[in-house]
Amino acid sequence: MPRRKKLPVGSDTRNCDVTSDHQLNGLGSKTVDLGVVPSLKSPAKLDPEKGSNSEKADFERAIELTGYGRFHYMLLAVCGLVSTSEEMDVISMSFILPSAQCDLELTTQTKGWLNSIIFIGMMVGAYAWGSVADSLGRKRVLIAISIVNALAIVASSFSQNYELFMLFRFINGAALGGSGPVIWSYFAEFQPKKRRGAMLSFMAAFWTLGNLFVAGLAWVIIPSEIGGAYGGFVYNSWRIFLLVMSIPSFLVAALLFLLPESPKFLITTGRHDKALEVFKGIYMMNTGKDKELYPVKQILVDDPIHVRPEKQVDLETKEQKSKLRRMLSDIVEHSKELFVPPILKFTAISITINFTFHIGYYGLMMWFPEMFNRFDEWSRTHDNAEADICQVTAYVTRQGSHSDEAMCDSHIRGDVFMDSLITVAAALPSNIFAVLGMDKLGRKFFLVFATFSAGLCSGAMYFVYNKTNNLIVSAVFSSVISCGNASLDCLITEVFPTNLRATGVAISMVAARLGGIIGNVVIAALLDSYCPAPTFIVAVLLAGGGLMCIFLPNTTRTALK
C-alpha cells in the first residue's frame, strides 16, 4: 500500500494520495507554492524529453530545463563586457600617471591619491547601487551605471587641472562601484548550479581581457603623441586614450536592453508570472523550440523566509507611499539583515577577505607601470647596472624625472608598455585553469593557493635587482592573483541569499575599495620614504586574509539561496 505524504504548503488537498517522491520532484515539506497553477486534478504534463513530471519546479530545476546555449553565451558576452569595461576604467589610471605627471603637476603622493580617488568613488557607489539593485532590479541599475560611467570618463578626458580631473574620476568611481556587485549577482542568477562556478570563473577572465586591452591601447595611443594644444586648451594622447576607454560603457548600456531581468530576482520579489516568461524566452533561444513547449508551468520556492509572496507585493504596490520611500525602506531593511545572525558571520568574513585581498591586488597592480618606468629610467642612465627597487626609487625621486630640479619628462618608452602587457597577459593561463578547475577543486582551494602565492611574490619584490627580475615577479603575481580574484568573486556572490545578494556583495566591495585606497595611499607614502615596508605589509595581509575563507561554507555545486 503506498505511503501517504504531506503535500507542499498551499497545495490542493482534495487529492491526498501521493505515491512517490518522484511526483513531487524531490521537494520537501517546506516547499511553498507561490505560483498560479492548474488544479492538481488535472493530469500533469510530461516533459517529452525527460519523461518525468516537469510541470512544477523550483528555480534550479526551472533554469536547468531551459537548456544551456545561445542565451547563456550572449549573456556571458554582455556581462563579460561590463566586467572588462570596469577593469579597463580602474587600471587605465596606472597607465596615465607617468604621462600626465607634467600636465597635472603630479608628485608621488598626488599620484597615489589619483589612483585612490576612483576607489573612494567606488566605495560610495557600491553600497548605494547594490542596495538599489536589490530593491528595483539588476537590469535597470546596470544600464544607469553604464551611462553615468561613460559620461564621467568623457568629462575627465577634457579636464585641464588636477582638481577637476579628481572630481570626474570620483564620479567615474561612484558609477563603477555598482557595476561589480550588480553584474556578478545578475550573471550568477541565470546559471544552473552545475555550471555556475565555471561560468563565474569564465566571467572573471574578462578582467584579464580588460587589463590586456588597456595595456595594448595605452601602448598604441599614449606614446604616439597625437592630439596637441589649442590655445590654452590641451588635448593630448593620454586624454584621447581616456576618451577611447568610454566606448565599452556606451556599448554595454545599449546591449543590456536586449537582456531580461534576473528570474531569480523576479521570483524573490513575488513576480512569478514574469519569471516564468523569462524562463520561456531562455528556453526558446537555447533550444529553438516554441516557448509554450517549455515544460514548467509552476514556480516553487524552497525558502519562503527570503521571498515576498505575490499578494504581499500587490498590497505594497497599492500603498500610498512613493516608490522612493519604498526603495529606501528596502535598502534599510536589507542592510539590517546583513548584520544579524546567521548572515552576520558571512558579512564579516567577506568584508575582511575583500579588504586584505584588494590591498594587495590594487595596491601593487596599480603601481606596476610606474615601477616599470622607474626601472627603465635607472637602466638607461646606469647602463643596465643592477639595483634593487629601493635604490631605483631613491634615484628617480632625487635625480630622475620625479625630482624638483629636473625638467618634467612625460615621455614614456614603449618598453614600459610592453612590460605591462606581458604582466597582464600572464594571467590568461591561470584564468583558464580557474575555469576548468573551479567546480572540481573548489573556491576555497583557489583562494588559499592564490593568496599565499601572491603574498610570496609581494615579499620577493624587495629582492629583485634588475628590470627583468621585476618583470618576472610582477608577471607571476598577476597570474596567481587573478586565480584568487575569480574564486573570491564566486564565493562572495554565492554565499548571500538572493534578496540580499547585491547588497551583500556591494558591502564586500566597499571593503575591497577601501583596501584599494589604503593600498595605494600607503604604498605612495612609504615607497619613497621607507621602501621595504610596502611589499612586506602586502605579503602578510594577502596570506592572512586568504585563510579567513575556511570559515565560509562550501558553495561549490550547491543551489543558490
GROMACS .gro file of C-alpha atoms in nm, residues 199-484:
model
  286
  199MET     CA    1   3.090   3.037  -1.577
  200LEU     CA    2   3.166   3.282  -1.296
  201SER     CA    3   3.533   3.197  -1.339
  202PHE     CA    4   3.493   3.249  -1.712
  203MET     CA    5   3.348   3.592  -1.648
  204ALA     CA    6   3.635   3.672  -1.411
  205ALA     CA    7   3.866   3.609  -1.706
  206PHE     CA    8   3.717   3.918  -1.871
  207TRP     CA    9   3.902   4.123  -1.609
  208THR     CA   10   4.223   3.992  -1.760
  209LEU     CA   11   4.096   4.084  -2.106
  210GLY     CA   12   4.027   4.432  -1.971
  211ASN     CA   13   4.385   4.456  -1.849
  212LEU     CA   14   4.513   4.339  -2.187
  213PHE     CA   15   4.300   4.587  -2.381
  214VAL     CA   16   4.414   4.873  -2.158
  215ALA     CA   17   4.780   4.782  -2.187
  216GLY     CA   18   4.754   4.734  -2.564
  217LEU     CA   19   4.563   5.057  -2.624
  218ALA     CA   20   4.796   5.250  -2.396
  219TRP     CA   21   5.095   5.115  -2.589
  220VAL     CA   22   4.940   5.224  -2.922
  221ILE     CA   23   4.790   5.560  -2.822
  222ILE     CA   24   4.991   5.724  -2.542
  223PRO     CA   25   5.345   5.715  -2.692
  224SER     CA   26   5.210   5.830  -3.031
  225GLU     CA   27   5.179   6.188  -2.902
  226ILE     CA   28   4.867   6.251  -3.109
  227GLY     CA   29   4.649   6.549  -3.022
  228GLY     CA   30   4.800   6.876  -2.908
  229ALA     CA   31   4.743   7.220  -2.756
  230TYR     CA   32   4.485   7.463  -2.889
  231GLY     CA   33   4.540   7.798  -2.725
  232GLY     CA   34   4.522   7.729  -2.353
  233PHE     CA   35   4.334   7.402  -2.405
  234VAL     CA   36   4.541   7.081  -2.411
  235TYR     CA   37   4.402   6.757  -2.555
  236ASN     CA   38   4.695   6.521  -2.596
  237SER     CA   39   4.742   6.147  -2.636
  238TRP     CA   40   4.670   6.034  -2.280
  239ARG     CA   41   4.342   6.226  -2.288
  240ILE     CA   42   4.249   6.062  -2.620
  241PHE     CA   43   4.333   5.728  -2.457
  242LEU     CA   44   4.081   5.811  -2.182
  243LEU     CA   45   3.817   5.901  -2.439
  244VAL     CA   46   3.859   5.560  -2.602
  245MET     CA   47   3.806   5.400  -2.257
  246SER     CA   48   3.448   5.533  -2.255
  247ILE     CA   49   3.340   5.337  -2.566
  248PRO     CA   50   3.280   4.999  -2.392
  249SER     CA   51   3.047   5.161  -2.136
  250PHE     CA   52   2.831   5.320  -2.407
  251LEU     CA   53   2.819   4.985  -2.587
  252VAL     CA   54   2.723   4.797  -2.269
  253ALA     CA   55   2.433   5.034  -2.199
  254ALA     CA   56   2.286   4.956  -2.543
  255LEU     CA   57   2.337   4.579  -2.522
  256LEU     CA   58   2.176   4.546  -2.179
  257PHE     CA   59   1.841   4.646  -2.330
  258LEU     CA   60   1.846   4.311  -2.513
  259LEU     CA   61   1.858   4.107  -2.191
  260PRO     CA   62   1.576   4.024  -1.945
  261GLU     CA   63   1.561   4.092  -1.573
  262SER     CA   64   1.704   3.820  -1.347
  263PRO     CA   65   1.441   3.544  -1.299
  264LYS     CA   66   1.578   3.469  -0.953
  265PHE     CA   67   1.521   3.832  -0.853
  266LEU     CA   68   1.169   3.824  -1.000
  267ILE     CA   69   1.083   3.510  -0.804
  268THR     CA   70   1.219   3.658  -0.483
  269THR     CA   71   1.005   3.970  -0.527
  270GLY     CA   72   0.693   3.766  -0.597
  271ARG     CA   73   0.664   3.824  -0.972
  272HIS     CA   74   0.634   3.459  -1.068
  273ASP     CA   75   0.448   3.507  -1.394
  274LYS     CA   76   0.721   3.739  -1.522
  275ALA     CA   77   0.990   3.494  -1.407
  276LEU     CA   78   0.813   3.216  -1.594
  277GLU     CA   79   0.808   3.429  -1.911
  278VAL     CA   80   1.183   3.485  -1.874
  279PHE     CA   81   1.239   3.109  -1.845
  280LYS     CA   82   1.027   3.052  -2.155
  281GLY     CA   83   1.228   3.310  -2.350
  282ILE     CA   84   1.557   3.149  -2.248
  283TYR     CA   85   1.420   2.804  -2.341
  284MET     CA   86   1.313   2.928  -2.685
  285MET     CA   87   1.651   3.090  -2.755
  286ASN     CA   88   1.855   2.792  -2.633
  287THR     CA   89   1.652   2.516  -2.798
  288GLY     CA   90   1.490   2.689  -3.097
  289LYS     CA   91   1.151   2.548  -2.991
  290ASP     CA   92   0.827   2.735  -2.927
  291LYS     CA   93   0.829   2.883  -2.578
  292GLU     CA   94   0.493   2.722  -2.497
  293LEU     CA   95   0.668   2.383  -2.509
  294TYR     CA   96   0.870   2.480  -2.201
  295PRO     CA   97   0.764   2.208  -1.954
  296VAL     CA   98   0.746   2.416  -1.635
  297LYS     CA   99   0.408   2.578  -1.558
  298GLN     CA  100   0.452   2.644  -1.186
  299ILE     CA  101   0.741   2.803  -0.995
  300LEU     CA  102   0.800   2.663  -0.647
  301VAL     CA  103   1.013   2.830  -0.381
  302ASP     CA  104   1.216   2.627  -0.135
  303ASP     CA  105   1.286   2.901   0.120
  304PRO     CA  106   0.987   3.122   0.200
  305ILE     CA  107   1.186   3.326   0.452
  306HIS     CA  108   1.358   3.523   0.175
  307VAL     CA  109   1.057   3.558  -0.054
  308ARG     CA  110   0.777   3.814  -0.055
  309PRO     CA  111   0.454   3.642  -0.170
  310GLU     CA  112   0.278   3.783  -0.475
  311LYS     CA  113  -0.016   3.907  -0.268
  312GLN     CA  114   0.217   4.099  -0.043
  313VAL     CA  115   0.381   4.265  -0.342
  314ASP     CA  116   0.038   4.364  -0.477
  315LEU     CA  117  -0.058   4.518  -0.145
  316GLU     CA  118   0.267   4.712  -0.130
  317THR     CA  119   0.201   4.847  -0.478
  318LYS     CA  120  -0.134   4.981  -0.364
  319GLU     CA  121   0.011   5.165  -0.066
  320GLN     CA  122   0.018   5.542  -0.083
  321LYS     CA  123   0.386   5.589  -0.009
  322SER     CA  124   0.609   5.678  -0.301
  323LYS     CA  125   0.842   5.445  -0.488
  324LEU     CA  126   1.138   5.635  -0.345
  325ARG     CA  127   1.021   5.580   0.012
  326ARG     CA  128   0.961   5.211  -0.055
  327MET     CA  129   1.304   5.177  -0.213
  328LEU     CA  130   1.473   5.350   0.083
  329SER     CA  131   1.279   5.128   0.321
  330ASP     CA  132   1.402   4.818   0.135
  331ILE     CA  133   1.760   4.943   0.144
  332VAL     CA  134   1.749   4.995   0.520
  333GLU     CA  135   1.588   4.656   0.575
  334HIS     CA  136   1.842   4.473   0.357
  335SER     CA  137   2.128   4.643   0.538
  336LYS     CA  138   1.994   4.540   0.878
  337GLU     CA  139   1.955   4.178   0.771
  338LEU     CA  140   2.321   4.157   0.670
  339PHE     CA  141   2.434   4.243   1.022
  340VAL     CA  142   2.224   3.998   1.222
  341PRO     CA  143   2.285   3.622   1.263
  342PRO     CA  144   2.319   3.397   1.071
  343ILE     CA  145   2.414   3.629   0.781
  344LEU     CA  146   2.639   3.841   1.007
  345LYS     CA  147   2.915   3.577   1.001
  346PHE     CA  148   2.925   3.573   0.619
  347THR     CA  149   2.920   3.953   0.604
  348ALA     CA  150   3.210   3.994   0.849
  349ILE     CA  151   3.430   3.735   0.680
  350SER     CA  152   3.360   3.861   0.328
  351ILE     CA  153   3.445   4.216   0.436
  352THR     CA  154   3.775   4.103   0.589
  353ILE     CA  155   3.880   3.890   0.291
  354ASN     CA  156   3.796   4.159   0.037
  355PHE     CA  157   3.977   4.427   0.234
  356THR     CA  158   4.305   4.236   0.268
  357PHE     CA  159   4.292   4.085  -0.081
  358HIS     CA  160   4.244   4.417  -0.259
  359ILE     CA  161   4.513   4.596  -0.062
  360GLY     CA  162   4.745   4.358  -0.243
  361TYR     CA  163   4.562   4.333  -0.575
  362TYR     CA  164   4.517   4.702  -0.645
  363GLY     CA  165   4.791   4.822  -0.413
  364LEU     CA  166   5.052   4.655  -0.633
  365MET     CA  167   4.883   4.614  -0.972
  366MET     CA  168   4.815   4.988  -0.999
  367TRP     CA  169   5.182   5.065  -0.936
  368PHE     CA  170   5.338   4.816  -1.178
  369PRO     CA  171   5.355   5.055  -1.478
  370GLU     CA  172   5.507   5.323  -1.253
  371MET     CA  173   5.771   5.078  -1.125
  372PHE     CA  174   5.846   4.957  -1.479
  373ASN     CA  175   5.901   5.318  -1.577
  374ARG     CA  176   6.136   5.375  -1.282
  375PHE     CA  177   6.344   5.066  -1.360
  376ASP     CA  178   6.356   5.169  -1.725
  377GLU     CA  179   6.484   5.514  -1.627
  378TRP     CA  180   6.751   5.365  -1.400
  379SER     CA  181   6.866   5.120  -1.670
  380ARG     CA  182   6.903   5.393  -1.933
  381THR     CA  183   7.109   5.620  -1.709
  382HIS     CA  184   7.320   5.347  -1.542
  383ASP     CA  185   7.397   5.120  -1.836
  384ASN     CA  186   7.174   4.837  -1.705
  385ALA     CA  187   7.357   4.824  -1.371
  386GLU     CA  188   7.196   4.605  -1.104
  387ALA     CA  189   6.989   4.774  -0.832
  388ASP     CA  190   6.704   4.679  -0.604
  389ILE     CA  191   6.368   4.852  -0.602
  390CYS     CA  192   6.466   5.086  -0.318
  391GLN     CA  193   6.784   5.208  -0.493
  392VAL     CA  194   6.589   5.270  -0.811
  393THR     CA  195   6.317   5.461  -0.626
  394ALA     CA  196   6.569   5.671  -0.438
  395TYR     CA  197   6.746   5.767  -0.761
  396VAL     CA  198   6.425   5.857  -0.951
  397THR     CA  199   6.284   6.070  -0.670
  398ARG     CA  200   6.612   6.258  -0.610
  399GLN     CA  201   6.772   6.289  -0.954
  400GLY     CA  202   6.538   6.149  -1.219
  401SER     CA  203   6.222   6.275  -1.385
  402HIS     CA  204   6.041   6.295  -1.050
  403SER     CA  205   6.287   6.533  -0.886
  404ASP     CA  206   6.210   6.901  -0.833
  405GLU     CA  207   6.531   7.009  -1.003
  406ALA     CA  208   6.488   6.814  -1.324
  407MET     CA  209   6.280   6.920  -1.621
  408CYS     CA  210   5.949   6.733  -1.616
  409ASP     CA  211   5.962   6.448  -1.866
  410SER     CA  212   5.633   6.282  -1.957
  411HIS     CA  213   5.768   6.077  -2.249
  412ILE     CA  214   5.732   5.705  -2.178
  413ARG     CA  215   5.923   5.446  -2.381
  414GLY     CA  216   5.738   5.160  -2.548
  415ASP     CA  217   5.929   4.904  -2.335
  416VAL     CA  218   5.731   5.015  -2.030
  417PHE     CA  219   5.401   4.936  -2.201
  418MET     CA  220   5.536   4.606  -2.332
  419ASP     CA  221   5.633   4.501  -1.978
  420SER     CA  222   5.283   4.593  -1.860
  421LEU     CA  223   5.129   4.392  -2.143
  422ILE     CA  224   5.338   4.085  -2.055
  423THR     CA  225   5.240   4.117  -1.690
  424VAL     CA  226   4.865   4.119  -1.753
  425ALA     CA  227   4.893   3.850  -2.025
  426ALA     CA  228   5.049   3.620  -1.765
  427ALA     CA  229   4.705   3.596  -1.603
  428LEU     CA  230   4.549   3.422  -1.905
  429PRO     CA  231   4.675   3.066  -1.829
  430SER     CA  232   4.563   3.093  -1.467
  431ASN     CA  233   4.220   3.216  -1.579
  432ILE     CA  234   4.185   2.907  -1.799
  433PHE     CA  235   4.295   2.690  -1.505
  434ALA     CA  236   4.030   2.855  -1.286
  435VAL     CA  237   3.754   2.798  -1.544
  436LEU     CA  238   3.843   2.429  -1.575
  437GLY     CA  239   3.902   2.360  -1.207
  438MET     CA  240   3.669   2.588  -1.009
  439ASP     CA  241   3.386   2.333  -0.987
  440LYS     CA  242   3.627   2.043  -0.931
  441LEU     CA  243   3.883   2.178  -0.683
  442GLY     CA  244   3.652   2.431  -0.522
  443ARG     CA  245   3.652   2.802  -0.443
  444LYS     CA  246   3.846   2.770  -0.118
  445PHE     CA  247   4.137   2.582  -0.275
  446PHE     CA  248   4.191   2.852  -0.537
  447LEU     CA  249   4.161   3.138  -0.289
  448VAL     CA  250   4.409   2.996  -0.037
  449PHE     CA  251   4.656   2.896  -0.311
  450ALA     CA  252   4.636   3.236  -0.477
  451THR     CA  253   4.669   3.450  -0.165
  452PHE     CA  254   4.968   3.257  -0.031
  453SER     CA  255   5.143   3.258  -0.369
  454ALA     CA  256   5.073   3.628  -0.424
  455GLY     CA  257   5.200   3.703  -0.073
  456LEU     CA  258   5.529   3.528  -0.154
  457CYS     CA  259   5.558   3.728  -0.478
  458SER     CA  260   5.498   4.051  -0.291
  459GLY     CA  261   5.778   3.974  -0.045
  460ALA     CA  262   6.007   3.869  -0.331
  461MET     CA  263   5.977   4.213  -0.493
  462TYR     CA  264   6.212   4.352  -0.231
  463PHE     CA  265   6.485   4.119  -0.358
  464VAL     CA  266   6.468   4.194  -0.732
  465TYR     CA  267   6.784   4.358  -0.866
  466ASN     CA  268   6.707   4.447  -1.230
  467LYS     CA  269   6.416   4.518  -1.463
  468THR     CA  270   6.400   4.155  -1.582
  469ASN     CA  271   6.364   4.021  -1.228
  470ASN     CA  272   6.100   4.284  -1.161
  471LEU     CA  273   5.907   4.179  -1.473
  472ILE     CA  274   5.916   3.807  -1.380
  473VAL     CA  275   5.795   3.857  -1.022
  474SER     CA  276   5.526   4.102  -1.137
  475ALA     CA  277   5.402   3.855  -1.401
  476VAL     CA  278   5.382   3.567  -1.152
  477PHE     CA  279   5.198   3.791  -0.906
  478SER     CA  280   4.949   3.893  -1.178
  479SER     CA  281   4.894   3.528  -1.270
  480VAL     CA  282   4.822   3.388  -0.923
  481ILE     CA  283   4.624   3.690  -0.801
  482SER     CA  284   4.384   3.654  -1.095
  483CYS     CA  285   4.304   3.298  -0.978
  484GLY     CA  286   4.227   3.438  -0.635
   0.00000   0.00000   0.00000
